[in-house]
Short mmCIF file of N, CA, C and O in Angstrom, two decimals:
data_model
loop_
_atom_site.label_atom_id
_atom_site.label_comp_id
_atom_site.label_asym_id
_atom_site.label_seq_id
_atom_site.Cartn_x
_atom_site.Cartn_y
_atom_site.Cartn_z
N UNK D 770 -19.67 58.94 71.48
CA UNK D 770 -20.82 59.46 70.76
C UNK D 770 -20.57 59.41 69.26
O UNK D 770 -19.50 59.42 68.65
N UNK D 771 -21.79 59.34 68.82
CA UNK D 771 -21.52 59.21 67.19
C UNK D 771 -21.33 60.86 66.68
O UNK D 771 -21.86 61.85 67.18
N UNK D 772 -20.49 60.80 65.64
CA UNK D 772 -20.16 62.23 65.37
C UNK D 772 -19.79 61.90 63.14
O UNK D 772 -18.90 61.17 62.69
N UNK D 773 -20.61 62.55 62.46
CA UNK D 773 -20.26 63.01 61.75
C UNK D 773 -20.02 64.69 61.15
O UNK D 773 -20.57 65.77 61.32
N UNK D 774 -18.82 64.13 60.33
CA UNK D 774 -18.48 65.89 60.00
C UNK D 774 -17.85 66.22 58.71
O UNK D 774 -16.66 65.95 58.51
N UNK D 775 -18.79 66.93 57.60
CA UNK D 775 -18.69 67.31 56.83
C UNK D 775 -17.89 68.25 56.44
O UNK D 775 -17.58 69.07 57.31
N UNK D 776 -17.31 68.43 55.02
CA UNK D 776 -15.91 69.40 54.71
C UNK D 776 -16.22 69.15 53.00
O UNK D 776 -16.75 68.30 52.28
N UNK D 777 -15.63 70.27 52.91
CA UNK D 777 -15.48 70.48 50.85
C UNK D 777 -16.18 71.49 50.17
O UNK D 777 -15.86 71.91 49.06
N UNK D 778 -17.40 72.01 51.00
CA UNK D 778 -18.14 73.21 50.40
C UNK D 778 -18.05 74.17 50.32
O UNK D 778 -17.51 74.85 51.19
N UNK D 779 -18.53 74.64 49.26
CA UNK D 779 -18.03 76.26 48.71
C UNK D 779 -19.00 76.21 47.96
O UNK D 779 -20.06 75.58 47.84
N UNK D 780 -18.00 77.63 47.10
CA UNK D 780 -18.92 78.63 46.72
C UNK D 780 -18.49 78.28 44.94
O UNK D 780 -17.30 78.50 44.72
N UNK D 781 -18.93 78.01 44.27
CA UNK D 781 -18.63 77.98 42.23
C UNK D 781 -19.20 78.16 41.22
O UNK D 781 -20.41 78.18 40.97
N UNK D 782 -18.25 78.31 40.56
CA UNK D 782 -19.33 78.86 38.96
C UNK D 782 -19.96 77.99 38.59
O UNK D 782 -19.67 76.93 39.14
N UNK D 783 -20.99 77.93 37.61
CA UNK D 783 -21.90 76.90 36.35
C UNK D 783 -20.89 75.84 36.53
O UNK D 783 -19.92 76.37 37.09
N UNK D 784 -20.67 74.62 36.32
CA UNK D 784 -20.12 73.89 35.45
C UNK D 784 -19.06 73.78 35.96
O UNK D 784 -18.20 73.27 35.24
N UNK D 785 -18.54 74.29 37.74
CA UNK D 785 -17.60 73.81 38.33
C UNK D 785 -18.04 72.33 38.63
O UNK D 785 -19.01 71.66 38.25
N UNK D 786 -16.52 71.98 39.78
CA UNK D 786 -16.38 70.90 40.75
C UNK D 786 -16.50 71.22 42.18
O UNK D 786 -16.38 72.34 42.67
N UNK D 787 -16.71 70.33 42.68
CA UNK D 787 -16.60 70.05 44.81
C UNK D 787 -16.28 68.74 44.78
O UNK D 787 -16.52 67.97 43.85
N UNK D 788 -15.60 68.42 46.09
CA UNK D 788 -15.83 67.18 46.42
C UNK D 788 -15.98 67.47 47.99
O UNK D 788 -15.32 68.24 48.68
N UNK D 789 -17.37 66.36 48.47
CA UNK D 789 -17.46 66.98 49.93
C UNK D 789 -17.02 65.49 50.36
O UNK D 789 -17.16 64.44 49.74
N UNK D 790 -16.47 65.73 51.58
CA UNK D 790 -16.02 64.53 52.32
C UNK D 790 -16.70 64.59 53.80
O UNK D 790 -16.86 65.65 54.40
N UNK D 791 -17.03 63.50 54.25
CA UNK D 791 -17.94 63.22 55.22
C UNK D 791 -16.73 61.96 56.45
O UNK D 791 -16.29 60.87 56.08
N UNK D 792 -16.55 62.48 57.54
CA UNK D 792 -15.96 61.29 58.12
C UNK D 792 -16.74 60.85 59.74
O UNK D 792 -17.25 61.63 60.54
N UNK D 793 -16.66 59.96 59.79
CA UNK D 793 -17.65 59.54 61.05
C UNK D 793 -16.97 58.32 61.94
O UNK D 793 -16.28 57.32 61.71
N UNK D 794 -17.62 59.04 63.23
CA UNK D 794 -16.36 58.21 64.67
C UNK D 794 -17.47 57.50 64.99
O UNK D 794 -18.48 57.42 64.29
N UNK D 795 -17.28 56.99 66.03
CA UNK D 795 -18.18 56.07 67.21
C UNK D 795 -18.85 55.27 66.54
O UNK D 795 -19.17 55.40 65.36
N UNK D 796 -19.04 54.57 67.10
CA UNK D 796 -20.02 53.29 66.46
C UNK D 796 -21.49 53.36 66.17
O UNK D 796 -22.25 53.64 67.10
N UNK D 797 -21.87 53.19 65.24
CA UNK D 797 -22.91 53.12 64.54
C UNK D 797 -23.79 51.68 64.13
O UNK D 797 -25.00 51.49 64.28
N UNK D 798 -23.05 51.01 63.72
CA UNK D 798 -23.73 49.59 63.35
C UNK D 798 -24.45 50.12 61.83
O UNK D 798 -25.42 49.49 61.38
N UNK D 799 -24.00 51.07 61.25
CA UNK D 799 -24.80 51.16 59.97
C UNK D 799 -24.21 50.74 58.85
O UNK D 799 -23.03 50.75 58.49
N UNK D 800 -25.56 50.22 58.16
CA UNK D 800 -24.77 49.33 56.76
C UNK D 800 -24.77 50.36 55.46
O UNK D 800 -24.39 49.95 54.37
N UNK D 801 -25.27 51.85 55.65
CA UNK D 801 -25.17 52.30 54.39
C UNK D 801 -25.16 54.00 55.08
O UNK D 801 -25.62 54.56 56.08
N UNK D 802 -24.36 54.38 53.90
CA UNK D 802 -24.97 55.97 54.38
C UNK D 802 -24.82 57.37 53.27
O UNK D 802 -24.18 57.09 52.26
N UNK D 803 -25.21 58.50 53.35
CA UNK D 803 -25.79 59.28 52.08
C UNK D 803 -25.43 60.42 51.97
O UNK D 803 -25.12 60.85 53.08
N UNK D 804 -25.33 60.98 51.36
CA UNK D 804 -25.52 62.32 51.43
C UNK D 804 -26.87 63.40 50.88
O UNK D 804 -27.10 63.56 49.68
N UNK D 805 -27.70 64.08 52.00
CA UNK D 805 -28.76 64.85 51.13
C UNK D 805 -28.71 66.05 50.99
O UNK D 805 -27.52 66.36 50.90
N UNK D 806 -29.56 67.22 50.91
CA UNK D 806 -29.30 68.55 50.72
C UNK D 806 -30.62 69.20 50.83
O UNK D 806 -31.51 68.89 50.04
N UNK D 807 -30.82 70.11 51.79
CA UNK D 807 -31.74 71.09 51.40
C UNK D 807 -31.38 72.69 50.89
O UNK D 807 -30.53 73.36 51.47
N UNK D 808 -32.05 73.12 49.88
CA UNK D 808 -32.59 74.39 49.42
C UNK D 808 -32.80 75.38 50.58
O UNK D 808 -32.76 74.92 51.72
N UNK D 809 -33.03 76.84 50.38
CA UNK D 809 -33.61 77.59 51.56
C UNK D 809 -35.76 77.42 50.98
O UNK D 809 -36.44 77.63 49.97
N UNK D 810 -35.92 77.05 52.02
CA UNK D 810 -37.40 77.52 51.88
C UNK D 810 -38.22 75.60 50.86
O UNK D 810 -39.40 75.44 50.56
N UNK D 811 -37.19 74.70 50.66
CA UNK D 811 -37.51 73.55 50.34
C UNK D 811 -37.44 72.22 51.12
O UNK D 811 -36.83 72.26 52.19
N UNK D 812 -37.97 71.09 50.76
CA UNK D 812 -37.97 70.21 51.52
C UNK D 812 -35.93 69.28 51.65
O UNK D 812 -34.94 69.58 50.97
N UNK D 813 -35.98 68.74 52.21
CA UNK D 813 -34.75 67.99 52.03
C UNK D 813 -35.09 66.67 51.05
O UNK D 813 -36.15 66.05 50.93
N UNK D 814 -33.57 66.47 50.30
CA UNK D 814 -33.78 65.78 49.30
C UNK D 814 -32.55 64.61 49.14
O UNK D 814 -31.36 64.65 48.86
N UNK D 815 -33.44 63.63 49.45
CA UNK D 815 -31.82 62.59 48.89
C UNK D 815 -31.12 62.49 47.77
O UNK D 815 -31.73 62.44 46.71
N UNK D 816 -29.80 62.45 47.80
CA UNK D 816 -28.69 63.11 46.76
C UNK D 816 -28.02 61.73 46.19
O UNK D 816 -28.17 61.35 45.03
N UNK D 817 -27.16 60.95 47.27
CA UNK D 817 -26.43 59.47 46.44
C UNK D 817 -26.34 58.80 48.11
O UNK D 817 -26.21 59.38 49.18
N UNK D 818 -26.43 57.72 47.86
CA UNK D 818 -26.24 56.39 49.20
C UNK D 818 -25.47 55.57 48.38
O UNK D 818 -25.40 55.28 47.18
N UNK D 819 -24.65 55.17 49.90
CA UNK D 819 -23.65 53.76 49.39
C UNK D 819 -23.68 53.05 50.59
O UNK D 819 -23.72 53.40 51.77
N UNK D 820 -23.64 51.62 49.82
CA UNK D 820 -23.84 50.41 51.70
C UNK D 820 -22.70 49.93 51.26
O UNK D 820 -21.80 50.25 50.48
N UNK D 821 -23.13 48.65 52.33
CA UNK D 821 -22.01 48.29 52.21
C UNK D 821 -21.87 47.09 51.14
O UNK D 821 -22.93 46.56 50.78
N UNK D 822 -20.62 46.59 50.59
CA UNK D 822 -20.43 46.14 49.26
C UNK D 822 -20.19 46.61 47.90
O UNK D 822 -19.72 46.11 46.87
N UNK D 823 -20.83 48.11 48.36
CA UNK D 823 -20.64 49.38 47.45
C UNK D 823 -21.51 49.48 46.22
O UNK D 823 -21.16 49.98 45.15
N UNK D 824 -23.05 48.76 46.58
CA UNK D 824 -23.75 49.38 45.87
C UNK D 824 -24.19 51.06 45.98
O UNK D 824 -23.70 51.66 46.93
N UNK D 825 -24.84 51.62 45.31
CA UNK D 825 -25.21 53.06 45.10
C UNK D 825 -26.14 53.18 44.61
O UNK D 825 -26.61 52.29 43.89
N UNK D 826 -26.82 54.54 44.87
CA UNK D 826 -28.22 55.01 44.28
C UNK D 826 -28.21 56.33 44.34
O UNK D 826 -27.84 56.94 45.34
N UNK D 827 -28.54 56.78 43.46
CA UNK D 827 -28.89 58.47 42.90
C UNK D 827 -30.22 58.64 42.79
O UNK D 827 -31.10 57.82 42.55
N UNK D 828 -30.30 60.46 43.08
CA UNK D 828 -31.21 61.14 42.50
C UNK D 828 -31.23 61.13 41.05
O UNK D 828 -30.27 61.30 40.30
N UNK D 829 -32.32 60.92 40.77
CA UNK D 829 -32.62 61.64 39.22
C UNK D 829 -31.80 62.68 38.41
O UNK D 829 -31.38 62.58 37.25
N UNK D 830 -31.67 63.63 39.22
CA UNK D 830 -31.08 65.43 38.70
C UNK D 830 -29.94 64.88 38.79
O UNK D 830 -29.41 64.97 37.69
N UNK D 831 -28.92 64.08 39.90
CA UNK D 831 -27.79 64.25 39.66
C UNK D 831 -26.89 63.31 38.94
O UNK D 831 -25.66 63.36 39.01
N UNK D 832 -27.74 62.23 38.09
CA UNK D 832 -27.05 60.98 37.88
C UNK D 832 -26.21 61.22 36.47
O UNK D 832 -26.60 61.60 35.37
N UNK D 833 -24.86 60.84 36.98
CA UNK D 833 -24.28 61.38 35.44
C UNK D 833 -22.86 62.56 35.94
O UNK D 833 -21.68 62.76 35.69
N UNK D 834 -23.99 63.08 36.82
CA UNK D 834 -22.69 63.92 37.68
C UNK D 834 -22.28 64.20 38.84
O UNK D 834 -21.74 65.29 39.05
N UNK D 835 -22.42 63.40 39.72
CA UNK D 835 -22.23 63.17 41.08
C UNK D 835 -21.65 61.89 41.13
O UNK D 835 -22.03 61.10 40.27
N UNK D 836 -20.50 61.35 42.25
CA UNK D 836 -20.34 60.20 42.12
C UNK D 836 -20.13 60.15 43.94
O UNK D 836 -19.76 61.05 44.69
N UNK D 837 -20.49 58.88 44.21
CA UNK D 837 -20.68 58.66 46.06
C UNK D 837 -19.62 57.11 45.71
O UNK D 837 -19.76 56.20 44.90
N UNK D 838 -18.57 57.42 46.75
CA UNK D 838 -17.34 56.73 47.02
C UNK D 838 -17.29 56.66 48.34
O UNK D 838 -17.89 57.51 49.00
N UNK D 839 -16.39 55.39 49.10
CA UNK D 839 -16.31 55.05 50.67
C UNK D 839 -15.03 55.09 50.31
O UNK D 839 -14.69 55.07 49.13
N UNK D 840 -14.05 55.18 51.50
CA UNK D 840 -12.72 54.58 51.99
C UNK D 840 -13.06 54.04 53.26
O UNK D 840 -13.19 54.78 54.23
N UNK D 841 -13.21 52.77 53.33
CA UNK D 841 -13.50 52.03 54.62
C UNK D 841 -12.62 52.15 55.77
O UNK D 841 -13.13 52.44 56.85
N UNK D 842 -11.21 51.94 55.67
CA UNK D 842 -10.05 52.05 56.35
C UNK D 842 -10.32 53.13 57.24
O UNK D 842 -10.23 53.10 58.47
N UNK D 843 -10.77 54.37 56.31
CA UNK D 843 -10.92 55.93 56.68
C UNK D 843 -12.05 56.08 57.60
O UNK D 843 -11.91 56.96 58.45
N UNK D 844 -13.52 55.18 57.64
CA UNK D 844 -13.71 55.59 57.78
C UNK D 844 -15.26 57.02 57.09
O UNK D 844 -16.22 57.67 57.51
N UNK D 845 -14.63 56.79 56.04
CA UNK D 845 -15.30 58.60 55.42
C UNK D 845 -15.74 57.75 54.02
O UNK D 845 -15.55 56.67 53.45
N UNK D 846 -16.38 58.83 53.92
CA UNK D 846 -17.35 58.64 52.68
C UNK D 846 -17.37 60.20 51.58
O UNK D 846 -17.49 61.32 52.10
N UNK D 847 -17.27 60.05 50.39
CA UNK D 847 -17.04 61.16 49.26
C UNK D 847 -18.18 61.48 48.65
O UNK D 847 -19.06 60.62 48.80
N UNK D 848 -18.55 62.61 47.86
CA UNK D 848 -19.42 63.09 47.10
C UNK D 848 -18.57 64.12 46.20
O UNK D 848 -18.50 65.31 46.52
N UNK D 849 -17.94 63.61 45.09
CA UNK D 849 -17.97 64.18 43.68
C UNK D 849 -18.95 64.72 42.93
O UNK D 849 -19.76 64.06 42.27
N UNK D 850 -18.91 65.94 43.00
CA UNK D 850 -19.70 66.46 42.08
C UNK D 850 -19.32 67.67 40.87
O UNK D 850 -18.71 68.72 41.10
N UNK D 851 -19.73 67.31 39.83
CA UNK D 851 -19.06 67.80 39.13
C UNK D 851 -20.08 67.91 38.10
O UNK D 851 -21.08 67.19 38.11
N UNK D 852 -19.81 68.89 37.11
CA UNK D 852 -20.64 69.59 36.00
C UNK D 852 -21.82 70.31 37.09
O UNK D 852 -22.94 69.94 36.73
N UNK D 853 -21.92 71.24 38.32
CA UNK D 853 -22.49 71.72 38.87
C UNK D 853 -23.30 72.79 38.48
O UNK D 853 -22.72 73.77 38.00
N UNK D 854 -24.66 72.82 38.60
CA UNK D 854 -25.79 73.85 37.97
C UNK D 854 -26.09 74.88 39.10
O UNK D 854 -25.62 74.39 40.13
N UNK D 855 -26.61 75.99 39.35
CA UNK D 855 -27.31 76.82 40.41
C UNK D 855 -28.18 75.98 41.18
O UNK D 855 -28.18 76.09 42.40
N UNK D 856 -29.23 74.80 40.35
CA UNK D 856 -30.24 74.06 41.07
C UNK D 856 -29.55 73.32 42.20
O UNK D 856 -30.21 73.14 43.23
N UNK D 857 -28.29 72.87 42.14
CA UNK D 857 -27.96 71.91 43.05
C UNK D 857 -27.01 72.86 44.26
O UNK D 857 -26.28 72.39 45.13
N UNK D 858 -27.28 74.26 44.01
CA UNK D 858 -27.21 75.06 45.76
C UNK D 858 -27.72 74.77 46.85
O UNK D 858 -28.91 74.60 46.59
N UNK D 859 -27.56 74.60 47.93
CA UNK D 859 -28.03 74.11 49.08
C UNK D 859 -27.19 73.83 50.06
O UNK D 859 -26.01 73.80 49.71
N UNK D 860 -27.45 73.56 51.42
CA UNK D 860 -27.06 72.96 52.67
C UNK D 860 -26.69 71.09 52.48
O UNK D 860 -27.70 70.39 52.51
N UNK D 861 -25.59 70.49 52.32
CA UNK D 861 -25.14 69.21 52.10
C UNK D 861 -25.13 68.76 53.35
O UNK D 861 -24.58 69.40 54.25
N UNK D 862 -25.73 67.59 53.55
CA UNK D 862 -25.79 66.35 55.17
C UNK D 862 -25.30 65.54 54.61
O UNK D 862 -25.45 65.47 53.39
N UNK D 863 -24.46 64.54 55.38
CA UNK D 863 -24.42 63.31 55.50
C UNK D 863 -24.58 62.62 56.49
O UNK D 863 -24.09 62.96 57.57
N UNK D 864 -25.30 61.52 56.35
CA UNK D 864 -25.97 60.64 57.20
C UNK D 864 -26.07 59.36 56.94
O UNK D 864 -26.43 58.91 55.85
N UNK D 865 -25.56 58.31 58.46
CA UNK D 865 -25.21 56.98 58.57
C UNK D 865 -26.51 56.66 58.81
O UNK D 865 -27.19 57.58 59.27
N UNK D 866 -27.12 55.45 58.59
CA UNK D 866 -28.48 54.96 58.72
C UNK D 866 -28.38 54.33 60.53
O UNK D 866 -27.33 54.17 61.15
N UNK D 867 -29.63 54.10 60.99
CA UNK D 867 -29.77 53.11 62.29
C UNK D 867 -29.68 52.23 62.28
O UNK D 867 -30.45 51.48 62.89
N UNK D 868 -28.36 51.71 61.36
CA UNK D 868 -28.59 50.00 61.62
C UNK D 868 -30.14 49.18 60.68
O UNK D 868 -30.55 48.03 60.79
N UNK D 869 -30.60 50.14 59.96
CA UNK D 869 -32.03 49.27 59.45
C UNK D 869 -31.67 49.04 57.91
O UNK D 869 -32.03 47.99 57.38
N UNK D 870 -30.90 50.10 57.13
CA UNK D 870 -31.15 50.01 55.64
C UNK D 870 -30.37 48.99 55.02
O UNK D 870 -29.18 48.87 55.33
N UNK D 871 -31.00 48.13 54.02
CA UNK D 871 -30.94 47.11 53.41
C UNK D 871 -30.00 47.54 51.48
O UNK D 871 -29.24 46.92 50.73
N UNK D 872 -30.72 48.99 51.48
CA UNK D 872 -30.45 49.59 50.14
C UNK D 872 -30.16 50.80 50.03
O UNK D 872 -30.92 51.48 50.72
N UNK D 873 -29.42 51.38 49.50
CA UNK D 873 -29.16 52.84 49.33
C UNK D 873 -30.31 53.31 48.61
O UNK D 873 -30.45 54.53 48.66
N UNK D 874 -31.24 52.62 47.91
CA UNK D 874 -32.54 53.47 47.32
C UNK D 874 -33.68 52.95 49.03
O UNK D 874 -34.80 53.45 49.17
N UNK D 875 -33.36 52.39 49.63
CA UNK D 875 -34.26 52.33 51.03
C UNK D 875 -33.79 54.11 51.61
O UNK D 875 -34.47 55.13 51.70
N UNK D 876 -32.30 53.79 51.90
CA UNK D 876 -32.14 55.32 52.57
C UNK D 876 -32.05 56.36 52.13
O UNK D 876 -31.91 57.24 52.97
N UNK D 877 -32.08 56.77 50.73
CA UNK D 877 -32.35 58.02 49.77
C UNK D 877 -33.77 57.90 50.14
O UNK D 877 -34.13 59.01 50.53
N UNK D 878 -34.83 56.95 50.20
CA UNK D 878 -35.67 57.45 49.90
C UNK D 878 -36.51 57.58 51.95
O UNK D 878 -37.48 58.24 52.30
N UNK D 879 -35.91 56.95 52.53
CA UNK D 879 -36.65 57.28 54.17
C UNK D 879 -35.64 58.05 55.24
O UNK D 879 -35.85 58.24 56.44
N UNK D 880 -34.50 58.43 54.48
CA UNK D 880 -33.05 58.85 54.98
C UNK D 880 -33.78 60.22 55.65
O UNK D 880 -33.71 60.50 56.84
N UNK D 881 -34.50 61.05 54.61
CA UNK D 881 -35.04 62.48 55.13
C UNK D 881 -36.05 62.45 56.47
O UNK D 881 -36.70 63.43 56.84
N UNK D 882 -36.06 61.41 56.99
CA UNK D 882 -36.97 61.43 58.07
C UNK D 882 -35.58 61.30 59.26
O UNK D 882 -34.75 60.39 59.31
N UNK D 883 -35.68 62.60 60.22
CA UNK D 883 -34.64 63.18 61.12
C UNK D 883 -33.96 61.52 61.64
O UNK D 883 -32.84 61.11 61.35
N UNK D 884 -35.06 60.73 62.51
CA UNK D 884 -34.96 59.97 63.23
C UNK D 884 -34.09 58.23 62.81
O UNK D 884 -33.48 57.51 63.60
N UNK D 885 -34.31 58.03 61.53
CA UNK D 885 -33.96 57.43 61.01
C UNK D 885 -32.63 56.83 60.57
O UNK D 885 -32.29 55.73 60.11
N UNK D 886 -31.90 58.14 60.91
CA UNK D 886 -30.37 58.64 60.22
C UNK D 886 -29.53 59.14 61.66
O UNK D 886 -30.08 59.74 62.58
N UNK D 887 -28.71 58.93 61.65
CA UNK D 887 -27.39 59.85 62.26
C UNK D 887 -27.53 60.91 61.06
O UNK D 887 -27.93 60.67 59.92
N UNK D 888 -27.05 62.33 61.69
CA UNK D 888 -26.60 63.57 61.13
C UNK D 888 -25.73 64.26 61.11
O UNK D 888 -25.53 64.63 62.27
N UNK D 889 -24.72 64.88 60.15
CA UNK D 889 -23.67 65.61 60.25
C UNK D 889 -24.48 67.18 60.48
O UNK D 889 -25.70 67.29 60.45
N UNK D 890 -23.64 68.18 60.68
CA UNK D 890 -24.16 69.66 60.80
C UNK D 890 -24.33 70.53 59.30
O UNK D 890 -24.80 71.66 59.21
N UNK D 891 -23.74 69.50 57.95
CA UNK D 891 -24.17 70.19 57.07
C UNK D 891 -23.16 71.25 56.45
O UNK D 891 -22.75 72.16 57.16
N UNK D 892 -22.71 71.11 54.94
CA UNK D 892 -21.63 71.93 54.39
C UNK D 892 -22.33 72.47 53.18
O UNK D 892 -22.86 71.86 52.25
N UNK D 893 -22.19 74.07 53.46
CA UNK D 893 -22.74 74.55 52.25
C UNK D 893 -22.26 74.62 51.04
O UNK D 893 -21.07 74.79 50.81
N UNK D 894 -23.19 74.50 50.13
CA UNK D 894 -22.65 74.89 48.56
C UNK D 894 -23.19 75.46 48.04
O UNK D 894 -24.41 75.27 47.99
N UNK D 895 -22.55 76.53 47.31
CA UNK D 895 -23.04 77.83 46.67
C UNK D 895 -22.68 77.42 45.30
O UNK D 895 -21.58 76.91 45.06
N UNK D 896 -23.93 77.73 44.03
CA UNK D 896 -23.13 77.24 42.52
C UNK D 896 -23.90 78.65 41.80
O UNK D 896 -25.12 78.68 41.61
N UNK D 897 -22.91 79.85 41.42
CA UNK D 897 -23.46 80.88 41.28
C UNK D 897 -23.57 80.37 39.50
O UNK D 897 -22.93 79.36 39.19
N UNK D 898 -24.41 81.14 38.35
CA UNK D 898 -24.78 81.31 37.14
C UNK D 898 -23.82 82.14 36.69
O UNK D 898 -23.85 82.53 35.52
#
Protein backbone atom coordinates (compact mmCIF):
# COMPACT_ATOMS: atom_id res chain seq x y z
CA UNK A 1 0.00 0.00 0.00
CA UNK A 2 1.03 3.44 -0.62
CA UNK A 3 1.93 5.16 2.62
CA UNK A 4 3.14 8.62 3.18
CA UNK A 5 4.41 10.08 6.47
CA UNK A 6 5.12 13.29 7.58
CA UNK A 7 7.65 14.55 10.52
CA UNK A 8 9.30 18.08 11.55
CA UNK A 9 6.34 20.05 13.01
CA UNK A 10 6.13 22.13 15.79
CA UNK A 11 5.44 24.73 17.56
CA UNK A 12 7.82 28.55 16.92
CA UNK A 13 8.35 31.93 17.34
CA UNK A 14 7.99 34.89 14.45
CA UNK A 15 10.88 34.43 12.35
CA UNK A 16 11.78 30.84 13.35
CA UNK A 17 12.75 27.62 11.23
CA UNK A 18 11.10 23.88 10.50
CA UNK A 19 12.02 21.57 8.22
CA UNK A 20 9.23 18.99 7.52
CA UNK A 21 10.23 15.80 5.91
CA UNK A 22 7.82 13.65 4.05
CA UNK A 23 8.89 9.89 3.15
CA UNK A 24 6.80 7.56 0.98
CA UNK A 25 6.78 3.54 0.39
CA UNK A 26 4.88 1.52 -2.20
CA UNK A 27 4.62 2.36 -5.50
CA UNK A 28 3.08 5.17 -6.86
CA UNK A 29 4.10 5.86 -10.46
CA UNK A 30 4.12 9.63 -9.55
CA UNK A 31 6.15 12.16 -11.34
CA UNK A 32 5.83 15.04 -8.85
CA UNK A 33 4.75 15.69 -5.39
CA UNK A 34 3.94 18.73 -2.74
CA UNK A 35 3.41 19.80 0.14
CA UNK A 36 -0.03 21.83 1.19
CA UNK A 37 -1.55 23.13 4.37
CA UNK A 38 -4.76 23.95 5.78
CA UNK A 39 -5.73 26.71 8.42
CA UNK A 40 -8.59 25.80 11.04
CA UNK A 41 -11.87 26.95 9.51
CA UNK A 42 -9.95 27.60 5.76
CA UNK A 43 -9.72 26.06 2.54
CA UNK A 44 -6.49 23.92 1.77
CA UNK A 45 -3.75 25.58 0.03
CA UNK A 46 -0.86 24.57 -2.16
CA UNK A 47 2.49 25.40 -0.53
CA UNK A 48 5.76 24.10 -3.01
CA UNK A 49 5.78 20.93 -5.68
CA UNK A 50 8.76 19.24 -7.07
CA UNK A 51 8.74 16.58 -10.16
CA UNK A 52 10.77 15.01 -11.37
CA UNK A 53 14.09 16.64 -12.83
CA UNK A 54 13.59 18.99 -10.00
CA UNK A 55 11.67 21.61 -11.27
CA UNK A 56 9.53 23.59 -8.48
CA UNK A 57 6.71 25.86 -7.89
CA UNK A 58 5.56 28.04 -5.01
CA UNK A 59 2.89 29.81 -3.47
CA UNK A 60 2.95 33.42 -3.68
CA UNK A 61 3.18 34.04 0.39
CA UNK A 62 5.92 31.68 0.62
CA UNK A 63 8.41 32.36 -2.16
CA UNK A 64 11.65 33.58 -0.79
CA UNK A 65 11.15 31.45 2.24
CA UNK A 66 10.33 28.05 1.85
CA UNK A 67 12.47 25.81 -0.11
CA UNK A 68 11.01 22.08 -1.52
CA UNK A 69 14.05 19.55 -1.96
CA UNK A 70 13.91 15.53 -2.99
CA UNK A 71 16.51 12.87 -1.97
CA UNK A 72 15.59 10.29 -4.52
CA UNK A 73 17.73 7.41 -3.10
CA UNK A 74 15.54 8.21 0.14
CA UNK A 75 12.84 8.22 -1.22
CA UNK A 76 11.51 11.56 0.84
CA UNK A 77 10.96 14.83 -0.01
CA UNK A 78 11.84 18.28 2.30
CA UNK A 79 10.12 21.52 3.08
CA UNK A 80 12.43 24.26 4.53
CA UNK A 81 10.90 26.82 5.90
CA UNK A 82 12.25 29.50 7.28
CA UNK A 83 11.66 33.29 8.20
CA UNK A 84 8.16 31.82 9.54
CA UNK A 85 5.07 34.32 10.18
CA UNK A 86 1.73 33.29 12.41
CA UNK A 87 -0.07 33.28 8.74
CA UNK A 88 1.72 30.19 7.72
CA UNK A 89 0.12 28.07 11.01
CA UNK A 90 -1.67 25.21 9.93
CA UNK A 91 -2.02 21.37 9.37
CA UNK A 92 1.11 20.42 6.65
CA UNK A 93 0.21 17.33 3.87
CA UNK A 94 2.25 15.91 1.62
CA UNK A 95 1.12 14.45 -1.38
CA UNK A 96 2.41 12.19 -4.41
CA UNK A 97 0.30 12.92 -7.54
CA UNK A 98 -1.69 9.83 -9.62
CA UNK A 99 0.63 9.38 -12.04
CA UNK A 100 -1.06 12.51 -14.13
CA UNK A 101 1.06 15.75 -13.24
CA UNK A 102 3.18 17.11 -15.90
CA UNK A 103 4.15 20.36 -13.54
CA UNK A 104 4.48 21.24 -10.08
CA UNK A 105 2.30 24.48 -10.88
CA UNK A 106 -0.34 21.56 -12.48
CA UNK A 107 -0.25 19.95 -8.85
CA UNK A 108 -0.13 23.08 -6.54
CA UNK A 109 -2.77 24.13 -8.36
CA UNK A 110 -5.38 20.62 -8.75
CA UNK A 111 -3.24 18.81 -5.87
CA UNK A 112 -6.20 20.16 -3.31
CA UNK A 113 -8.72 18.03 -4.92
CA UNK A 114 -8.68 14.74 -2.30
CA UNK A 115 -8.77 12.33 -5.30
CA UNK A 116 -6.11 13.44 -7.32
CA UNK A 117 -3.18 13.02 -4.84
CA UNK A 118 -1.97 10.28 -2.49
CA UNK A 119 -2.08 11.72 1.20
CA UNK A 120 0.06 11.78 4.19
CA UNK A 121 -1.96 12.28 7.74
CA UNK A 122 -0.55 15.74 8.10
CA UNK A 123 2.14 17.53 10.60
CA UNK A 124 1.24 20.40 12.50
CA UNK A 125 2.79 23.76 12.72
CA UNK A 126 2.28 26.20 15.21
CA UNK A 127 4.19 29.86 14.50
CA UNK A 128 3.21 31.82 17.67
CA UNK A 129 3.74 36.15 17.41
Amino acid sequence: QVQLVESGGGSVQAGGSLRLSCILSGSTNSKCMGWFRQAPGKEREGVAAICTGGSTAYADSVKGRFTISQDNAKNTVYLQMNSLKPEDTGMYYCAADRAWATTPEALLAIGIVNDFAYWGQGTQVTVSS
